[in-house]
Amino acid sequence: MIDLYAVGEMVIDFIPGSEEASYIRKAGGAPANVAIAAAKNGLKSAMCCKVGADNFGHFLMDTLAKYNVEAICKDLCEEAVTTMAFVTLLANGERVFTFARKPGADMMLSENDVKETDINNSVIVHAGSCSLSAQPEKDATIKAMRLAKEHGKLVSFDVNYRNIMWKDDIKACVDAIKSVLQYVDLLKLSGEEIDMMGGEENLPVLMRDYNIAVIVETLGKDGAKAYFNNEILKVPGFRVPAVDATGCGDAFWGAFLSKLRLDGVSKLSDLTGEKIKSAMNYGNISGCICVQSKGAIESIPTRKQIEEFIRKNNIEFTK
């Protein structure tokens, strides 16, 4: 049984440079980052489709192995490379992006990479919205989510608006997201993305129209918030010195999904308000620890670090 099947393109994240005209290359991709975060927090098996044989691909597989996670996708694509995003930070603070793929390399996820047997053997299928910005990733992601829904699996979806991916066309992004919401059980949003989807008052409408079980707002200024069974569930935030918020959302969501699995959630009927709040608390702490360190993947904390944070800060989660 695969705990988490993460599908989507591997997008390179950026970290803004501190010097003029500094070029920085950073491995990323929400599905892979979430898989890593979940692995560090207790998942025992994870699968990422089509992993490139570059530094990030090796890092992903090595991380899963380090935390004793059975990585279903064991073969790296030798001719593949993840997307490269180069950032130039200008003297006036503006950023200039160059977005490209290595010539001759094919990292594009296709429908053929999504196997129904893998979906059927999974518990949670996770995807990210950037996967919907271009073919063939869009077709492959939709196929994975559709099969997951047909097989009664939990489907997790991360909304992430990137102006690079969508060429500043927010409407196109929202339309693409709405086209897959029929398959989504657990929806992850940030505050800005809630505004993009029509505001907080529109969330009950989305849940009703698309039969979404839970919508979670991650790491808002007052903590995390979830909408579930006509209730609004809240957990507090933890104030920490923020160095760089890059990756905190993926750290949150990986810990969140892992905690749901550790608490025995394997189908929609297993979801309860208390289990969701418990997972949000774990996610909140994971995200807060993440922003104390520069970088994304390297600063995603482990379950041991989260438990140490709870102990040191005398945190008690009330019922």
Short mmCIF file of C-alpha atoms in Angstrom, two decimals:
data_model
loop_
_atom_site.label_atom_id
_atom_site.label_comp_id
_atom_site.label_asym_id
_atom_site.label_seq_id
_atom_site.Cartn_x
_atom_site.Cartn_y
_atom_site.Cartn_z
CA MET A 1 0.00 0.00 0.00
CA ILE A 2 1.35 3.42 -0.99
CA ASP A 3 0.64 6.08 1.65
CA LEU A 4 1.15 9.04 -0.66
CA TYR A 5 1.16 9.19 -4.45
CA ALA A 6 2.39 12.64 -5.47
CA VAL A 7 1.79 13.63 -9.08
CA GLY A 8 2.77 16.74 -11.00
CA GLU A 9 5.64 18.49 -12.67
CA MET A 10 8.83 19.25 -10.80
CA VAL A 11 9.00 23.03 -10.81
CA ILE A 12 12.20 24.69 -9.70
CA ASP A 13 11.56 27.14 -6.89
CA PHE A 14 13.62 30.24 -6.47
CA ILE A 15 15.23 31.92 -3.50
CA PRO A 16 15.75 35.65 -4.06
CA GLY A 17 19.41 36.59 -4.06
CA SER A 18 20.84 39.18 -1.72
CA GLU A 19 23.18 40.70 -4.29
CA GLU A 20 22.60 42.48 -7.55
CA ALA A 21 22.27 40.17 -10.57
CA SER A 22 22.64 37.00 -8.53
CA TYR A 23 21.49 33.87 -10.35
CA ILE A 24 20.11 31.13 -8.15
CA ARG A 25 18.90 27.67 -9.06
CA LYS A 26 16.80 25.82 -6.54
CA ALA A 27 15.14 22.44 -6.71
CA GLY A 28 11.44 22.41 -5.92
CA GLY A 29 8.04 21.27 -7.07
CA ALA A 30 5.18 21.10 -4.59
CA PRO A 31 4.31 17.41 -5.09
CA ALA A 32 7.91 16.34 -4.47
CA ASN A 33 8.39 18.76 -1.57
CA VAL A 34 5.18 17.51 0.05
CA ALA A 35 6.36 13.91 -0.39
CA ILE A 36 9.66 14.77 1.30
CA ALA A 37 7.89 16.59 4.15
CA ALA A 38 5.52 13.68 4.65
CA ALA A 39 8.42 11.23 4.59
CA LYS A 40 10.21 13.21 7.31
CA ASN A 41 7.04 13.11 9.38
CA GLY A 42 6.26 9.42 9.43
CA LEU A 43 4.92 8.22 6.07
CA LYS A 44 6.24 4.78 5.21
CA SER A 45 5.73 4.75 1.46
CA ALA A 46 5.59 7.45 -1.18
CA MET A 47 5.63 7.69 -4.95
CA CYS A 48 6.55 10.59 -7.20
CA CYS A 49 6.01 10.19 -10.92
CA LYS A 50 8.92 10.64 -13.31
CA VAL A 51 11.86 11.84 -11.25
CA GLY A 52 14.76 13.36 -13.19
CA ALA A 53 18.33 12.14 -12.77
CA ASP A 54 19.61 15.55 -11.71
CA ASN A 55 20.68 16.80 -8.29
CA PHE A 56 17.11 17.24 -7.11
CA GLY A 57 16.01 13.82 -8.32
CA HIS A 58 18.85 12.20 -6.41
CA PHE A 59 18.11 14.34 -3.36
CA LEU A 60 14.45 13.28 -3.43
CA MET A 61 15.23 9.57 -3.65
CA ASP A 62 18.04 9.79 -1.06
CA THR A 63 15.73 11.62 1.36
CA LEU A 64 13.01 9.00 1.06
CA ALA A 65 15.60 6.27 1.65
CA LYS A 66 17.13 8.12 4.61
CA TYR A 67 13.78 8.18 6.41
CA ASN A 68 13.08 4.52 5.64
CA VAL A 69 10.31 5.32 3.21
CA GLU A 70 9.66 2.76 0.52
CA ALA A 71 9.99 4.77 -2.69
CA ILE A 72 7.81 3.12 -5.29
CA CYS A 73 9.46 5.10 -8.12
CA LYS A 74 13.00 3.73 -7.90
CA ASP A 75 14.23 4.49 -11.42
CA LEU A 76 15.38 7.99 -12.30
CA CYS A 77 14.86 9.22 -15.86
CA GLU A 78 18.44 9.49 -17.12
CA GLU A 79 17.53 11.79 -20.00
CA ALA A 80 15.27 14.00 -17.92
CA VAL A 81 15.96 17.17 -16.04
CA THR A 82 13.75 19.31 -13.86
CA THR A 83 12.68 22.74 -15.01
CA MET A 84 15.18 25.52 -14.42
CA ALA A 85 14.10 28.94 -13.25
CA PHE A 86 16.79 31.58 -13.07
CA VAL A 87 16.24 34.71 -11.03
CA THR A 88 18.12 37.96 -11.43
CA LEU A 89 17.62 40.33 -8.51
CA LEU A 90 18.10 43.88 -9.75
CA ALA A 91 19.52 46.75 -7.70
CA ASN A 92 16.05 48.31 -7.39
CA GLY A 93 14.65 45.12 -5.85
CA GLU A 94 12.82 43.88 -8.94
CA ARG A 95 13.24 40.28 -10.06
CA VAL A 96 13.75 39.14 -13.63
CA PHE A 97 12.91 35.51 -14.44
CA THR A 98 14.21 33.21 -17.13
CA PHE A 99 12.21 30.00 -17.37
CA ALA A 100 13.61 27.17 -19.48
CA ARG A 101 14.16 23.44 -19.83
CA LYS A 102 17.40 21.75 -20.73
CA PRO A 103 17.49 21.30 -24.53
CA GLY A 104 16.71 17.77 -25.57
CA ALA A 105 15.51 16.69 -22.14
CA ASP A 106 11.96 15.57 -21.52
CA MET A 107 10.75 15.92 -17.94
CA MET A 108 7.14 16.31 -19.04
CA LEU A 109 4.84 14.02 -17.10
CA SER A 110 2.49 12.18 -19.47
CA GLU A 111 -0.64 10.10 -19.02
CA ASN A 112 1.45 6.98 -19.69
CA ASP A 113 3.40 7.68 -16.49
CA VAL A 114 0.22 7.37 -14.41
CA LYS A 115 -0.59 3.70 -13.77
CA GLU A 116 -4.02 2.68 -12.53
CA THR A 117 -2.51 -0.11 -10.41
CA ASP A 118 -0.38 2.45 -8.55
CA ILE A 119 -3.42 4.65 -7.94
CA ASN A 120 -5.43 1.67 -6.73
CA ASN A 121 -2.65 0.75 -4.29
CA SER A 122 -2.47 4.28 -2.87
CA VAL A 123 -4.20 5.85 0.11
CA ILE A 124 -3.73 9.56 -0.66
CA VAL A 125 -3.15 11.06 -4.11
CA HIS A 126 -1.69 14.58 -4.01
CA ALA A 127 -1.38 17.06 -6.87
CA GLY A 128 -0.58 20.74 -7.33
CA SER A 129 -2.26 23.38 -9.47
CA CYS A 130 0.88 24.33 -11.40
CA SER A 131 0.62 20.92 -13.03
CA LEU A 132 -2.47 22.23 -14.81
CA SER A 133 -0.64 25.05 -16.59
CA ALA A 134 0.60 23.05 -19.57
CA GLN A 135 0.17 19.78 -21.43
CA PRO A 136 0.97 16.96 -20.99
CA GLU A 137 1.25 17.42 -17.21
CA LYS A 138 -2.32 18.67 -17.10
CA ASP A 139 -3.68 15.52 -18.76
CA ALA A 140 -1.57 13.28 -16.53
CA THR A 141 -2.59 15.10 -13.35
CA ILE A 142 -6.28 15.01 -14.25
CA LYS A 143 -6.00 11.30 -15.07
CA ALA A 144 -4.40 10.57 -11.67
CA MET A 145 -7.03 12.56 -9.79
CA ARG A 146 -9.91 11.04 -11.76
CA LEU A 147 -8.68 7.48 -11.21
CA ALA A 148 -8.13 8.21 -7.52
CA LYS A 149 -11.71 9.42 -7.17
CA GLU A 150 -13.06 6.40 -9.06
CA HIS A 151 -11.13 4.08 -6.73
CA GLY A 152 -12.35 5.87 -3.59
CA LYS A 153 -8.96 7.29 -2.59
CA LEU A 154 -8.37 10.52 -0.69
CA VAL A 155 -7.43 13.25 -3.17
CA SER A 156 -5.34 16.16 -1.89
CA PHE A 157 -4.84 19.30 -3.98
CA ASP A 158 -2.55 22.28 -3.45
CA VAL A 159 -3.60 25.57 -5.03
CA ASN A 160 -0.54 27.60 -5.95
CA TYR A 161 -0.76 30.59 -8.25
CA ARG A 162 2.53 31.39 -10.01
CA ASN A 163 2.53 34.31 -12.38
CA ILE A 164 5.33 32.65 -14.37
CA MET A 165 3.32 29.50 -14.95
CA TRP A 166 0.12 31.38 -15.78
CA LYS A 167 1.61 34.42 -17.51
CA ASP A 168 -0.24 36.74 -15.11
CA ASP A 169 -3.62 35.30 -16.19
CA ILE A 170 -5.35 34.66 -12.86
CA LYS A 171 -8.66 33.78 -14.56
CA ALA A 172 -7.00 31.01 -16.57
CA CYS A 173 -5.49 29.64 -13.35
CA VAL A 174 -8.82 29.72 -11.51
CA ASP A 175 -10.63 28.10 -14.45
CA ALA A 176 -8.04 25.30 -14.55
CA ILE A 177 -8.37 24.72 -10.80
CA LYS A 178 -12.16 24.63 -10.98
CA SER A 179 -11.95 22.07 -13.76
CA VAL A 180 -10.51 19.50 -11.32
CA LEU A 181 -12.28 20.40 -8.07
CA GLN A 182 -14.84 17.66 -8.75
CA TYR A 183 -12.08 15.17 -7.88
CA VAL A 184 -10.77 16.95 -4.75
CA ASP A 185 -11.41 15.92 -1.14
CA LEU A 186 -8.75 17.96 0.70
CA LEU A 187 -8.05 21.44 -0.68
CA LYS A 188 -5.08 23.54 0.49
CA LEU A 189 -5.17 27.32 0.12
CA SER A 190 -3.21 30.29 1.39
CA GLY A 191 -4.82 33.62 2.27
CA GLU A 192 -4.01 35.15 -1.11
CA GLU A 193 -5.31 32.08 -2.91
CA ILE A 194 -8.57 32.27 -0.98
CA ASP A 195 -8.99 35.79 -2.33
CA MET A 196 -8.22 34.47 -5.80
CA MET A 197 -10.94 31.83 -5.45
CA GLY A 198 -13.58 34.40 -4.55
CA GLY A 199 -12.91 35.14 -0.90
CA GLU A 200 -13.70 33.38 2.34
CA GLU A 201 -17.43 33.82 1.86
CA ASN A 202 -17.20 31.73 -1.33
CA LEU A 203 -15.57 28.70 0.31
CA PRO A 204 -18.87 27.13 1.48
CA VAL A 205 -20.13 27.52 -2.09
CA LEU A 206 -17.06 25.74 -3.46
CA MET A 207 -17.48 22.94 -0.92
CA ARG A 208 -21.14 22.52 -1.82
CA ASP A 209 -20.79 22.80 -5.59
CA TYR A 210 -17.77 20.47 -5.85
CA ASN A 211 -18.44 18.21 -2.86
CA ILE A 212 -15.10 19.07 -1.21
CA ALA A 213 -14.75 17.56 2.26
CA VAL A 214 -12.18 19.95 3.77
CA ILE A 215 -10.65 23.27 2.79
CA VAL A 216 -7.56 24.20 4.81
CA GLU A 217 -6.08 27.69 4.93
CA THR A 218 -2.43 27.20 5.83
CA LEU A 219 -0.33 29.48 8.00
CA GLY A 220 -2.53 32.52 8.07
CA LYS A 221 -1.46 35.40 10.32
CA ASP A 222 -3.58 33.97 13.13
CA GLY A 223 -2.71 30.33 12.51
CA ALA A 224 -4.35 27.71 10.33
CA LYS A 225 -8.06 27.44 9.61
CA ALA A 226 -10.17 24.64 8.14
CA TYR A 227 -13.71 24.43 6.82
CA PHE A 228 -15.32 21.07 7.57
CA ASN A 229 -18.92 19.94 8.02
CA ASN A 230 -20.23 23.52 8.18
CA GLU A 231 -17.72 24.26 10.94
CA ILE A 232 -14.67 26.50 11.00
CA LEU A 233 -11.81 24.79 12.82
CA LYS A 234 -8.91 26.94 14.04
CA VAL A 235 -5.47 26.25 15.47
CA PRO A 236 -3.09 28.97 16.70
CA GLY A 237 0.03 30.17 14.95
CA PHE A 238 3.45 30.06 16.54
CA ARG A 239 5.48 33.25 16.34
CA VAL A 240 9.04 32.59 15.19
CA PRO A 241 11.75 34.76 13.63
CA ALA A 242 11.07 34.33 9.91
CA VAL A 243 14.15 34.14 7.69
CA ASP A 244 12.57 32.84 4.50
CA ALA A 245 9.04 31.53 4.01
CA THR A 246 10.01 29.47 0.96
CA GLY A 247 8.74 25.92 1.37
CA CYS A 248 6.68 26.51 4.53
CA GLY A 249 3.42 25.65 2.75
CA ASP A 250 4.82 22.34 1.52
CA ALA A 251 6.26 21.65 4.98
CA PHE A 252 2.81 22.32 6.45
CA TRP A 253 0.98 20.11 4.00
CA GLY A 254 3.41 17.20 4.13
CA ALA A 255 3.17 17.14 7.93
CA PHE A 256 -0.61 17.54 7.70
CA LEU A 257 -1.06 14.55 5.36
CA SER A 258 1.41 12.43 7.32
CA LYS A 259 -0.40 13.14 10.62
CA LEU A 260 -3.72 12.17 9.06
CA ARG A 261 -2.19 8.83 8.06
CA LEU A 262 -0.58 8.34 11.49
CA ASP A 263 -4.01 8.99 13.02
CA GLY A 264 -5.54 6.25 10.87
CA VAL A 265 -7.24 8.28 8.15
CA SER A 266 -7.49 6.23 4.95
CA LYS A 267 -10.89 7.24 3.60
CA LEU A 268 -13.30 10.15 3.77
CA SER A 269 -15.41 8.60 6.51
CA ASP A 270 -12.33 8.55 8.78
CA LEU A 271 -12.10 12.34 8.77
CA THR A 272 -13.16 14.04 12.00
CA GLY A 273 -12.76 17.57 13.23
CA GLU A 274 -10.29 16.49 15.92
CA LYS A 275 -8.09 14.61 13.46
CA ILE A 276 -8.07 17.60 11.13
CA LYS A 277 -7.14 19.96 13.97
CA SER A 278 -4.40 17.59 15.14
CA ALA A 279 -2.96 17.49 11.62
CA MET A 280 -3.20 21.29 11.32
CA ASN A 281 -1.31 21.76 14.58
CA TYR A 282 1.48 19.53 13.30
CA GLY A 283 1.46 21.35 9.98
CA ASN A 284 1.55 24.75 11.63
CA ILE A 285 4.59 23.84 13.70
CA SER A 286 6.32 22.29 10.71
CA GLY A 287 5.78 25.44 8.65
CA CYS A 288 6.95 27.67 11.49
CA ILE A 289 10.16 25.67 11.96
CA CYS A 290 10.71 25.80 8.19
CA VAL A 291 10.68 29.59 8.00
CA GLN A 292 13.43 29.84 10.60
CA SER A 293 15.91 28.44 8.07
CA LYS A 294 16.94 29.71 4.68
CA GLY A 295 15.67 27.47 1.91
CA ALA A 296 12.85 25.06 1.24
CA ILE A 297 13.65 21.36 1.21
CA GLU A 298 16.64 21.50 3.54
CA SER A 299 14.63 23.29 6.22
CA ILE A 300 11.57 21.03 6.14
CA PRO A 301 11.56 19.58 9.67
CA THR A 302 11.25 15.99 10.82
CA ARG A 303 8.68 14.59 13.22
CA LYS A 304 11.45 14.50 15.88
CA GLN A 305 12.07 18.23 15.40
CA ILE A 306 8.36 18.95 15.64
CA GLU A 307 8.05 16.95 18.86
CA GLU A 308 11.11 18.77 20.25
CA PHE A 309 9.49 22.11 19.35
CA ILE A 310 6.33 21.05 21.21
CA ARG A 311 8.36 20.02 24.27
CA LYS A 312 10.56 23.11 24.41
CA ASN A 313 7.61 25.48 24.04
CA ASN A 314 5.35 23.58 26.47
CA ILE A 315 2.63 23.38 23.81
CA GLU A 316 -0.58 21.60 24.76
CA PHE A 317 -3.28 20.97 22.21
CA THR A 318 -6.67 21.31 23.84
CA LYS A 319 -9.65 19.33 22.69
#
